[in-house]
Coordinates of C-alpha atoms and ligand atoms in Angstrom, one line a residue:
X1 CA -22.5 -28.2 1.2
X2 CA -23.6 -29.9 4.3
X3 CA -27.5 -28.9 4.6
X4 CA -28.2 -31.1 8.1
X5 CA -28.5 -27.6 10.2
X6 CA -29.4 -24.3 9.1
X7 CA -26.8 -23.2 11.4
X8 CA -24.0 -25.3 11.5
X9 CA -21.7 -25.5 14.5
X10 CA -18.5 -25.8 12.9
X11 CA -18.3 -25.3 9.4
X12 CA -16.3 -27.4 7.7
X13 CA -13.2 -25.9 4.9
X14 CA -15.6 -27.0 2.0
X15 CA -18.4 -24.9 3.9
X16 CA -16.2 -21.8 4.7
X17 CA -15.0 -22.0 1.2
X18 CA -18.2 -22.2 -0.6
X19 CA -19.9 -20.0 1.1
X20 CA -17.3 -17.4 1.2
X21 CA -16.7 -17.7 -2.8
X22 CA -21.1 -17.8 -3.4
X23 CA -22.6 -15.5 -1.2
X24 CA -19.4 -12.7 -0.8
X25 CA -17.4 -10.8 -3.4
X26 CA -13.8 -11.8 -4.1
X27 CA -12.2 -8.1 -5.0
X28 CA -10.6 -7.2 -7.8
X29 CA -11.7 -10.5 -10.3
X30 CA -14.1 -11.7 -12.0
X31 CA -16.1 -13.9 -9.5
X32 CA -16.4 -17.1 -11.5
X33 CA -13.7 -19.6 -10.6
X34 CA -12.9 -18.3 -7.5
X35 CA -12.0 -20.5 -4.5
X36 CA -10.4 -18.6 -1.5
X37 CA -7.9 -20.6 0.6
X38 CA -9.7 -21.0 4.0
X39 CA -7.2 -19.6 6.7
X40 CA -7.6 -20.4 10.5
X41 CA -5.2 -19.0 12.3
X42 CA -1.8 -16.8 11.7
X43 CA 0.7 -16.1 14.2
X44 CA 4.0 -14.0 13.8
X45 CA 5.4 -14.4 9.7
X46 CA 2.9 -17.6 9.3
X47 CA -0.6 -18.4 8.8
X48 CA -2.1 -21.5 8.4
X49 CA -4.8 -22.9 6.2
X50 CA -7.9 -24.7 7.1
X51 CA -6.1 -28.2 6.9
X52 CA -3.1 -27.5 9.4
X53 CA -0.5 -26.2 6.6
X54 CA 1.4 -23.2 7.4
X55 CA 2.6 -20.8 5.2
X56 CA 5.2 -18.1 4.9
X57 CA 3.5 -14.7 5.0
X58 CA 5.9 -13.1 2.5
X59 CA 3.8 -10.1 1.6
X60 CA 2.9 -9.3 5.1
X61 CA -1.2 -10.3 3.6
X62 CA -1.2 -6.9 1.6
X63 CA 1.7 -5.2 2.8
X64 CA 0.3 -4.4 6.1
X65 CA 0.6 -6.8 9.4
X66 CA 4.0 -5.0 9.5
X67 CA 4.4 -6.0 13.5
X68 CA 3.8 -10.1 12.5
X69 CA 0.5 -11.8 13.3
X70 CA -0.9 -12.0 16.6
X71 CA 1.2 -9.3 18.2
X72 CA 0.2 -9.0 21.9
X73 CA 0.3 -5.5 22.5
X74 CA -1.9 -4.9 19.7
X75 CA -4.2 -7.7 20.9
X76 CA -4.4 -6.4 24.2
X77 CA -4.7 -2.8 23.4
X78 CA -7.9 -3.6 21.2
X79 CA -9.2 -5.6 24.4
X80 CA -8.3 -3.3 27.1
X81 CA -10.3 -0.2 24.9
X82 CA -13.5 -2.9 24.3
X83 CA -14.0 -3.0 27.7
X84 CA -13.0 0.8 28.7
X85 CA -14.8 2.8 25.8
X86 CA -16.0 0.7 22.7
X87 CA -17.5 3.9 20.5
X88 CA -18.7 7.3 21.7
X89 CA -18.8 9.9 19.0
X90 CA -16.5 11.8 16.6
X91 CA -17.9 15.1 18.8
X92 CA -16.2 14.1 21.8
X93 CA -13.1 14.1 23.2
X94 CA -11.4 10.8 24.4
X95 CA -8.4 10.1 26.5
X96 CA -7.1 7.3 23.1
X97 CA -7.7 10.1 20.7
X98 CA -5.4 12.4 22.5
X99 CA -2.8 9.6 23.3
X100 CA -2.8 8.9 20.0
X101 CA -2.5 12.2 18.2
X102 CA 0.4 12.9 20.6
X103 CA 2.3 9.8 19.5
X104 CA 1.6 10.5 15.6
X105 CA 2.9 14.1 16.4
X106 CA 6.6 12.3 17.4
X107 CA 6.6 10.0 14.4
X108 CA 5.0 12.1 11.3
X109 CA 6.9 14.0 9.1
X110 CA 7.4 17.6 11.0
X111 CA 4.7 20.3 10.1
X112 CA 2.1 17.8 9.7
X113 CA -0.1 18.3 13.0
X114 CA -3.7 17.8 13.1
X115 CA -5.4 14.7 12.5
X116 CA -8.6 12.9 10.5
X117 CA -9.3 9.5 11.4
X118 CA -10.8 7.3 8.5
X119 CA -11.7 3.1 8.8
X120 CA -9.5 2.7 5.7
X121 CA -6.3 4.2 3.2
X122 CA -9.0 4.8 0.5
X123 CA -11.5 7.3 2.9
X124 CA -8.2 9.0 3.8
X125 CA -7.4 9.7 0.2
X126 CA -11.1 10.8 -0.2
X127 CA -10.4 13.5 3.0
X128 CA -7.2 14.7 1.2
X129 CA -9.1 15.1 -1.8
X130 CA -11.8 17.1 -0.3
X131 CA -9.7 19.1 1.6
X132 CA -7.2 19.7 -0.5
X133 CA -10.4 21.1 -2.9
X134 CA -12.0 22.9 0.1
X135 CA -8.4 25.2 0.7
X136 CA -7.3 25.9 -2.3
X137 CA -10.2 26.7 -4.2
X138 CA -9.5 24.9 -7.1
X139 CA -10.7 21.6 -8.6
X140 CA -7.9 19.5 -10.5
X141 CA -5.7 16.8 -8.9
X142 CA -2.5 15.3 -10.8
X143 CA -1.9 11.6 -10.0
X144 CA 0.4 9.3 -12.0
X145 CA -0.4 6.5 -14.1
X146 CA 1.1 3.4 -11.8
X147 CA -0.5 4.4 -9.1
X148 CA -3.4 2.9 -6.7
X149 CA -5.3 5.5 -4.4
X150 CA -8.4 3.7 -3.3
X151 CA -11.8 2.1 -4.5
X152 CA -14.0 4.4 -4.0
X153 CA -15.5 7.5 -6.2
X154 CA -12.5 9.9 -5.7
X155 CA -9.9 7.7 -4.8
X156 CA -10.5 4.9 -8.1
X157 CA -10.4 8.3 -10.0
X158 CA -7.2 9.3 -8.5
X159 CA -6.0 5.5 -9.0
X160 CA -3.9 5.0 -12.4
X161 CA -3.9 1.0 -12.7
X162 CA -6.2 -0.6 -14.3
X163 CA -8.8 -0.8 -11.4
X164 CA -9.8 2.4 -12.5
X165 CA -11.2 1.5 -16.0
X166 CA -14.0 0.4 -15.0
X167 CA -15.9 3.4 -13.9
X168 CA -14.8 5.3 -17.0
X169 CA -16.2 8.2 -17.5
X170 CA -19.0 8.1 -15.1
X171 CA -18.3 6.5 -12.1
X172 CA -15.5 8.8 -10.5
X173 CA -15.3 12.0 -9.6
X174 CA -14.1 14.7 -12.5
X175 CA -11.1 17.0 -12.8
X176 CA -8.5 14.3 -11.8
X177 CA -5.5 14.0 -14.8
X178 CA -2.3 11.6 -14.9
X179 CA 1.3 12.4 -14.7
X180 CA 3.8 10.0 -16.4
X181 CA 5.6 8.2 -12.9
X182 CA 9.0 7.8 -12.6
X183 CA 10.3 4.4 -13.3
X184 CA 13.7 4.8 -14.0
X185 CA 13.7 1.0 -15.1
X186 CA 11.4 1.7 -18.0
X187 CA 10.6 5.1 -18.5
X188 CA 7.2 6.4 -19.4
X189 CA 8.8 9.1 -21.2
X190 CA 11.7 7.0 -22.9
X191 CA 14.5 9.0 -21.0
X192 CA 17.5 7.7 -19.2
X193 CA 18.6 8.7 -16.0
X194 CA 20.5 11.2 -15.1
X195 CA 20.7 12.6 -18.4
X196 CA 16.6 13.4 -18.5
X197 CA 17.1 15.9 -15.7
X198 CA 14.0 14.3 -14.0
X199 CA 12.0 14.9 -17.1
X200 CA 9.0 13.3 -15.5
X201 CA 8.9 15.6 -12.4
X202 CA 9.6 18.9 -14.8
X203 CA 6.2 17.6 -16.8
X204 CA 4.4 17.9 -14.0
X205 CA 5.1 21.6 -13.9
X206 CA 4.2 21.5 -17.5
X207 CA 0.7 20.2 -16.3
X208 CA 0.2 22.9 -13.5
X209 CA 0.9 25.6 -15.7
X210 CA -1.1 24.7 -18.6
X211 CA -4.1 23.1 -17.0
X212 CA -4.6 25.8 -13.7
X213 CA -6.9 25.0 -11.3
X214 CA -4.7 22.9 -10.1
X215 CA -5.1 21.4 -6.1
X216 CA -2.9 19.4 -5.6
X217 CA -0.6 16.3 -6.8
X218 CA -1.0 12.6 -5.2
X219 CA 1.6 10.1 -5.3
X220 CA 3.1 7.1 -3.5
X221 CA 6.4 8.4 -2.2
X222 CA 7.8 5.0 -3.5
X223 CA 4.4 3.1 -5.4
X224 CA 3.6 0.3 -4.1
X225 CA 1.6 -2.5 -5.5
X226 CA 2.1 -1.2 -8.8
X227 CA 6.4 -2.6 -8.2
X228 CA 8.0 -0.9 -5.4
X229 CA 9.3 2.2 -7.7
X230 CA 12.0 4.7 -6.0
X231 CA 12.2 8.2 -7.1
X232 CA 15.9 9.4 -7.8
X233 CA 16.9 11.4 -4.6
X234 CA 16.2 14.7 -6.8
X235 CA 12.7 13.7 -7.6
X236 CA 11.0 14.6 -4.4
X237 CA 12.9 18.1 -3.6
X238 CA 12.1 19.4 -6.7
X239 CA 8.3 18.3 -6.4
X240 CA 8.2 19.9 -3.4
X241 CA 9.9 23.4 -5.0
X242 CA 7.4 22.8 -8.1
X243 CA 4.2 22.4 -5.5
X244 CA 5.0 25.6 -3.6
X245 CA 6.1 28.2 -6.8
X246 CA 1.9 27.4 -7.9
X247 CA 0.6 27.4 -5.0
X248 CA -0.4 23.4 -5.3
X249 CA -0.8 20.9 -2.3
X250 CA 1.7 17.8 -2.1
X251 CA -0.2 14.7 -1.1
X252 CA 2.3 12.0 0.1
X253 CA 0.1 8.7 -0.1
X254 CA 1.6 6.5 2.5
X255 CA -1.0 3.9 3.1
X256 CA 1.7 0.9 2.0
X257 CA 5.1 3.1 2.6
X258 CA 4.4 4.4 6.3
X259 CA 5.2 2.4 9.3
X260 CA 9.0 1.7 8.9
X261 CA 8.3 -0.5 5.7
X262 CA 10.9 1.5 4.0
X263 CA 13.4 1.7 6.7
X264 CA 12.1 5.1 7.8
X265 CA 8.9 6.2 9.8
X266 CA 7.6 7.3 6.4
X267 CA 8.8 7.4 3.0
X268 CA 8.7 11.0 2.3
X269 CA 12.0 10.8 5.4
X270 CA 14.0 9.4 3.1
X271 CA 14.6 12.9 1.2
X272 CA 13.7 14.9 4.3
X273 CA 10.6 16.7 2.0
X274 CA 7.2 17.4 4.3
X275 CA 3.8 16.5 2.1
X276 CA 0.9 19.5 3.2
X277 CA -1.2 16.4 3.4
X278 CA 0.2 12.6 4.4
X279 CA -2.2 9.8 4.1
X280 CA -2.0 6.3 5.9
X281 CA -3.7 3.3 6.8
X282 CA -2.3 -0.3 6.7
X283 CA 0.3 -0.8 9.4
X284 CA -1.1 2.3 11.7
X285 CA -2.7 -0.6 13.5
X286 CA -0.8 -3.8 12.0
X287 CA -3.8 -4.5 10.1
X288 CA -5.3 -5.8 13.5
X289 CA -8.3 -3.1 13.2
X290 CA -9.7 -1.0 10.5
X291 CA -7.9 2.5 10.4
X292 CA -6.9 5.3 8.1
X293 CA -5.0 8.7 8.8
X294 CA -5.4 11.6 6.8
X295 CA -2.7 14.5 8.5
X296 CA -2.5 17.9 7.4
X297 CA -0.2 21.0 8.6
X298 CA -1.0 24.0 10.6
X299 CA -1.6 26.0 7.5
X300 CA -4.3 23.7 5.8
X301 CA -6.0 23.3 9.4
X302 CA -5.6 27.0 10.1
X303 CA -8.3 27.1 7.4
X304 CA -10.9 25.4 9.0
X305 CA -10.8 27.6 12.2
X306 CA -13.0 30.1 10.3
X307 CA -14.4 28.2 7.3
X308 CA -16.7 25.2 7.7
X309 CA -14.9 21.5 7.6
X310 CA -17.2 20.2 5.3
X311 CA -16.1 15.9 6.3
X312 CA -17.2 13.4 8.7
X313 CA -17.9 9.7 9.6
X314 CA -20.2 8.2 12.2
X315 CA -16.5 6.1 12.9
X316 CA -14.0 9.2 12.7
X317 CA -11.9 8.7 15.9
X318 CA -13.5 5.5 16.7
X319 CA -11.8 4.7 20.1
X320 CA -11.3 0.7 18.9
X321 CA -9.7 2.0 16.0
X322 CA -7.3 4.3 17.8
X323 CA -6.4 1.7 20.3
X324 CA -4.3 -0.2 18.3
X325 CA -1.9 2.1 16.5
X326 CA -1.1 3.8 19.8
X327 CA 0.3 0.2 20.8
X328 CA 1.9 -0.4 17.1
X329 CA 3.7 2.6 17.7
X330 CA 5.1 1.7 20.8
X331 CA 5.8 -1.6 19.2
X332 CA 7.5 -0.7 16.4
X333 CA 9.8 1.5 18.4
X334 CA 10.3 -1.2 20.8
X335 CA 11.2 -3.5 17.9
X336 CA 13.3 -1.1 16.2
X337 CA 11.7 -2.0 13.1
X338 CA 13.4 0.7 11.2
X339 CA 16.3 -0.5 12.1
X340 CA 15.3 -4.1 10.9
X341 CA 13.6 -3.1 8.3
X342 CA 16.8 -1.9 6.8
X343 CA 19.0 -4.6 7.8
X344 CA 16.7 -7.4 6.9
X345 CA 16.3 -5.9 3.9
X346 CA 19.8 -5.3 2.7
X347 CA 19.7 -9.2 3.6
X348 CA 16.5 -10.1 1.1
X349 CA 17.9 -7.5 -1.4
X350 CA 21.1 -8.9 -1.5
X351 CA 19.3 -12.8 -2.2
X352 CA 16.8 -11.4 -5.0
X353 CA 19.9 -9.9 -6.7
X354 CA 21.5 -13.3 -6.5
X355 CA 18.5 -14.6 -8.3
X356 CA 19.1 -12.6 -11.1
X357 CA 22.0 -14.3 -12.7
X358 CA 20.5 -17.7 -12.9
X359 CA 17.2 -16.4 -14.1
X360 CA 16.6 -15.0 -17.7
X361 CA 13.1 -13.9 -16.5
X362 CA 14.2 -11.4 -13.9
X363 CA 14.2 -8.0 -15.7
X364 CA 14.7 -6.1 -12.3
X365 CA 15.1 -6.4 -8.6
X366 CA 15.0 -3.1 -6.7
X367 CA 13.6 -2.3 -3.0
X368 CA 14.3 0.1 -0.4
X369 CA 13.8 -1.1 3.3
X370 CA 12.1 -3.9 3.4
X371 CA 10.1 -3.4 0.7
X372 CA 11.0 -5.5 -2.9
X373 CA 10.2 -6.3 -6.4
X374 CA 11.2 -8.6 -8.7
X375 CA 9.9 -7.4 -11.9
X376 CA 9.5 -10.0 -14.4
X377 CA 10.1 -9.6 -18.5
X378 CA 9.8 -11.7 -21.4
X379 CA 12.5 -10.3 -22.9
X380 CA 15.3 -8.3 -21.0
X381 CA 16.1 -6.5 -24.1
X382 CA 13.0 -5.0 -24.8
X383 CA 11.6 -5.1 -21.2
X384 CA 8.5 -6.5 -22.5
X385 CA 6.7 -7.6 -19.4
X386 CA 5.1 -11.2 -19.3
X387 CA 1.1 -9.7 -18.7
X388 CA -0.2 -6.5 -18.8
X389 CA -3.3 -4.8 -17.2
X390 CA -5.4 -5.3 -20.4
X391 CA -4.7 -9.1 -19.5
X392 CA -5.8 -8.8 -15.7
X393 CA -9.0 -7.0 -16.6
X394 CA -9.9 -9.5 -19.0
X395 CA -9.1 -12.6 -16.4
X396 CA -6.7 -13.9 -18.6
X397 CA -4.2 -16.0 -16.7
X398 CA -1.0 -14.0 -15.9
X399 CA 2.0 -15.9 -15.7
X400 CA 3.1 -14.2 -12.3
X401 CA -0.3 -16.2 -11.2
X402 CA 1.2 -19.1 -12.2
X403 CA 4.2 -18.8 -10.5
X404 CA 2.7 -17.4 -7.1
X405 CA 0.4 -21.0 -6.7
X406 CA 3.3 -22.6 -7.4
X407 CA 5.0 -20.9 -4.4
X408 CA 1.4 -21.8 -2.7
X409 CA 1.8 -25.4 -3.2
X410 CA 5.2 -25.2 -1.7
X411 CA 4.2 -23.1 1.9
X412 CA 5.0 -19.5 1.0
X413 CA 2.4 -16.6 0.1
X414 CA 3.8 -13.6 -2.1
X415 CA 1.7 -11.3 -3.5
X416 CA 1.9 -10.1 -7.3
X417 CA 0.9 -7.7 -9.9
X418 CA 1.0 -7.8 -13.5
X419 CA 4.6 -9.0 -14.1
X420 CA 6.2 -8.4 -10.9
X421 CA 6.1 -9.7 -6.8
X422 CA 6.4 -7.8 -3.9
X423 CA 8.1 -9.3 -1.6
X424 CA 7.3 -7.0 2.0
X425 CA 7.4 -9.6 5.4
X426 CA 6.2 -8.1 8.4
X427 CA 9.7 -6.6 9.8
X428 CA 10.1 -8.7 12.6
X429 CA 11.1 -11.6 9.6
X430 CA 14.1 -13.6 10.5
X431 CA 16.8 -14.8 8.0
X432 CA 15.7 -18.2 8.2
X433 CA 12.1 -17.3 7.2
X434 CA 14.2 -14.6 4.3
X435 CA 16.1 -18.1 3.2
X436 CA 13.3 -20.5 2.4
X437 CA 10.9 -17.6 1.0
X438 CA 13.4 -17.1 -1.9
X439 CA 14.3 -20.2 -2.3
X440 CA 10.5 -21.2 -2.9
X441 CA 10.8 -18.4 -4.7
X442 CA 13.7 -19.5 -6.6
X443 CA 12.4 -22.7 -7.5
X444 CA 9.1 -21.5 -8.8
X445 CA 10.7 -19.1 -11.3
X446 CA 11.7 -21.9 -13.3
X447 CA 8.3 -21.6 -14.9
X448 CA 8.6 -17.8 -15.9
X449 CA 12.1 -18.4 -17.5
X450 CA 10.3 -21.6 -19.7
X451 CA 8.5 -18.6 -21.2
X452 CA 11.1 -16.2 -22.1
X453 CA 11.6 -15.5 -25.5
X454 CA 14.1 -17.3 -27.4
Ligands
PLP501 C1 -0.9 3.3 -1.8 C2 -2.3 2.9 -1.4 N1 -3.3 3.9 -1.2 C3 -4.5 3.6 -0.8 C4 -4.9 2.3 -0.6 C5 -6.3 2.0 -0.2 O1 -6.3 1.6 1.1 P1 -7.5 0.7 1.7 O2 -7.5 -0.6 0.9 O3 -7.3 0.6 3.1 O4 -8.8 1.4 1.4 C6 -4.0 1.3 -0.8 C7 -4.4 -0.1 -0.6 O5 -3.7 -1.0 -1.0 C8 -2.7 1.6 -1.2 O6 -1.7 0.7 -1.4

């Protein structure tokens, strides 16, 4: 590291790379060996590293510049607010927190119609959690194990992947307990649908009735980083019926799902079912600016007018954060990204599925929107996957990692988990960009099916 200066003027990649890796945490890893790929710049589906190469975004970073890189609106929208109102209070009333709550009340599932702001998906969780305790009375919240929530105290206890182990027992807030998920490819619960009779939604009444004090149940409509699972169209009905006979809040966790990524404003659309509490972060302001959403209905608020809303941030309704997700909104309707989502994605569906034939490795390709994953196994017979959380805890190498530089070396960025991708490009993708991702893609999968059992 250069040592001439004690502030250099332009740091060279070595520098940024150094530094970064010495003097900052890399999440989620153990630190040693880490060496973050300096990025300069990133413009629509493409960012480029600190010596010129560009590289296929094919994860949208972590599912979340949903808009593409750069988008103007958004740019301007952040500028226009720095100069008119840069911060005033969460006690006051501003012209952006009103626009903004208007345009969320068009695009939110109906019913859900007053509004927390957060500066991230994991604070919104935390709201939803609080509040969720504050009107109900009662303590327990059901999440399911293939699940991710959030990092912090409430949320990593709500989380079911293996992020959470860490802070076992002490570090997370009590009373939160785990429902089976539903992944149809490889049931928790060993059934086979549609002869279980969505077994793993009818256990969760099982859980209401024999725990009690029950608050509420979390899930990702369709999980997310944990392999892009899709309930059965009956699933989310009869959560919703199960929820309401025991008085028990539905908590749709849309942080990755929201923002057209599915093909629909929100996930929970796709079976026409309103959560009593929706959560959101992510695309709300294509990344561009820190900002969660926790959205409640009239009932839950209705609450509050007499009983003391116990929940607050210094940055709740920070005008810089609202800015932006008034202008993504516009943006995405402009773009008719639901529309694209779905198109483009029948289009990068329709690819992955092609994979699958030539690839022993490929256990399952599903998606909805434009939201995929390719779920790798060892064995296609036993679904054994190639790594399993135990492994990522302990920094073992996992093969998907292997795979992914691979993809690196050859210009296209997808993130993975475990055993499986996610393939999720901001919606404005084009086919072209769809065409050399999987074959990249493709190419690099060569090394998983060296690895499959014989
Ligand atoms: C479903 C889900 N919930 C919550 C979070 C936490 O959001 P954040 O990282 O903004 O705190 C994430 C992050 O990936 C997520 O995917």
């Amino acid at each position: 590291m250069s040592t001439t200066t004690s502030i250099p003027e332009k740091l060279s990649t070595a520098d940024v790379k150094e530094i970064t890796a010495r003097h900052t945490y890399g999440t989620w890893r153990k630190q040693k060996g880490w060496s973050p790929l300096h990025v300069v710049d990133a413009e629509d589906c493409h960012f480029v590293d600190g010596a010129g190469k560009r590289y296929l975004d094919f994860s949208s970073q972590l599912m979340c510049v949903t808009l593409g890189h750069k988008n103007r609106a958004v740019i301007q929208a952040i500028q226009d607010q720095a100069e008119k109102l840069a911060f005033v209070g969460p006690g006051f009333a501003t012209e952006i927190r009103a626009e903004l709550a208007k345009a969320l009340l068009e695009v939110l599932p109906k019913g859900l119609d007053k509004f927390f702001f957060t500066t991230s998906g994991t604070e919104a969780n935390e709201a939803a959690f609080k509040i969720a305790r504050m009107v109900t009375g009662k303590t327990k919240i059901i999440s399911r194990y293939r699940s991710y929530h959030g990092s912090t105290m409430g949320s990593i206890a709500a989380t079911g992947d293996p992020r959470r182990w860490a802070m076992e027992p002490a570090g997370k807030v009590q009373g939160v307990i785990f429902a089976p998920e539903v992944n149809c490819y490889k049931c928790p619960i060993g059934h086979t649908y549609p002869g279980c009779g969505i077994a793993c939604a009818e256990y969760i009444e099982h859980m209401i009735v024999n725990e009690s004090d029950v608050a509420a149940v979390i899930l990702e409509p369709v999980v997310g980083t944990n392999g892009v699972l899709i309930p059965p169209m009956e699933y989310m009905p009869r959560l919703r019926k199960i929820c309401d006979a025991h008085g028990v809040l539905l908590i749709a966790d849309e942080v990755m799902t929201g923002w057209c990524r599915t093909g629909k404003w929100f996930a929970m659309d796709h079976w026409d079912v309103a959560p009593d509490i929706l959560t959101t972060a992510k695309g709300i302001t294509n990344a561009a600016i820190p900002l969660g959403l926790c959205a409640t209905t009239e009932k839950i608020a209705s609450y509050f007018d007499e009983h003391f809303f116990s929940h607050g941030h210094t940055y709740e309704a920070h005008p810089l954060t609202l800015a932006p997700a008034v202008a993504s909104i516009n943006e995405m309707k402009r773009l008719k990204l639901n529309d694209r989502a779905n198109e483009m994605g029948a289009y990068l569906g329709g690819k992955l599925r092609a994979l699958q034939a030539g690839h022993p490795s490929i256990g399952e390709v599903r998606g909805i929107g434009l939201f995929w994953a390719v779920e790798l196994v060892k064995n296609r017979e036993t679904k054994a996957p190639f790594n399993v959380g135990a492994d990522k805890v302990a920094g073992r190498p996992l093969l998907v990692d292997k795979v992914s530089a691979r993809m690196m070396g050859n210009g296209v960025f997808l993130q993975s988990w475990m055993s499986h991708f996610v393939f999720a490009p901001p919606l404005i993708v084009a086919r072209e960009d769809i065409d050399h991702g999987v074959a990249v893609f493709d190419e690099a999968l060569s090394l998983a099916d060296a690895e499959v059992e014989k």
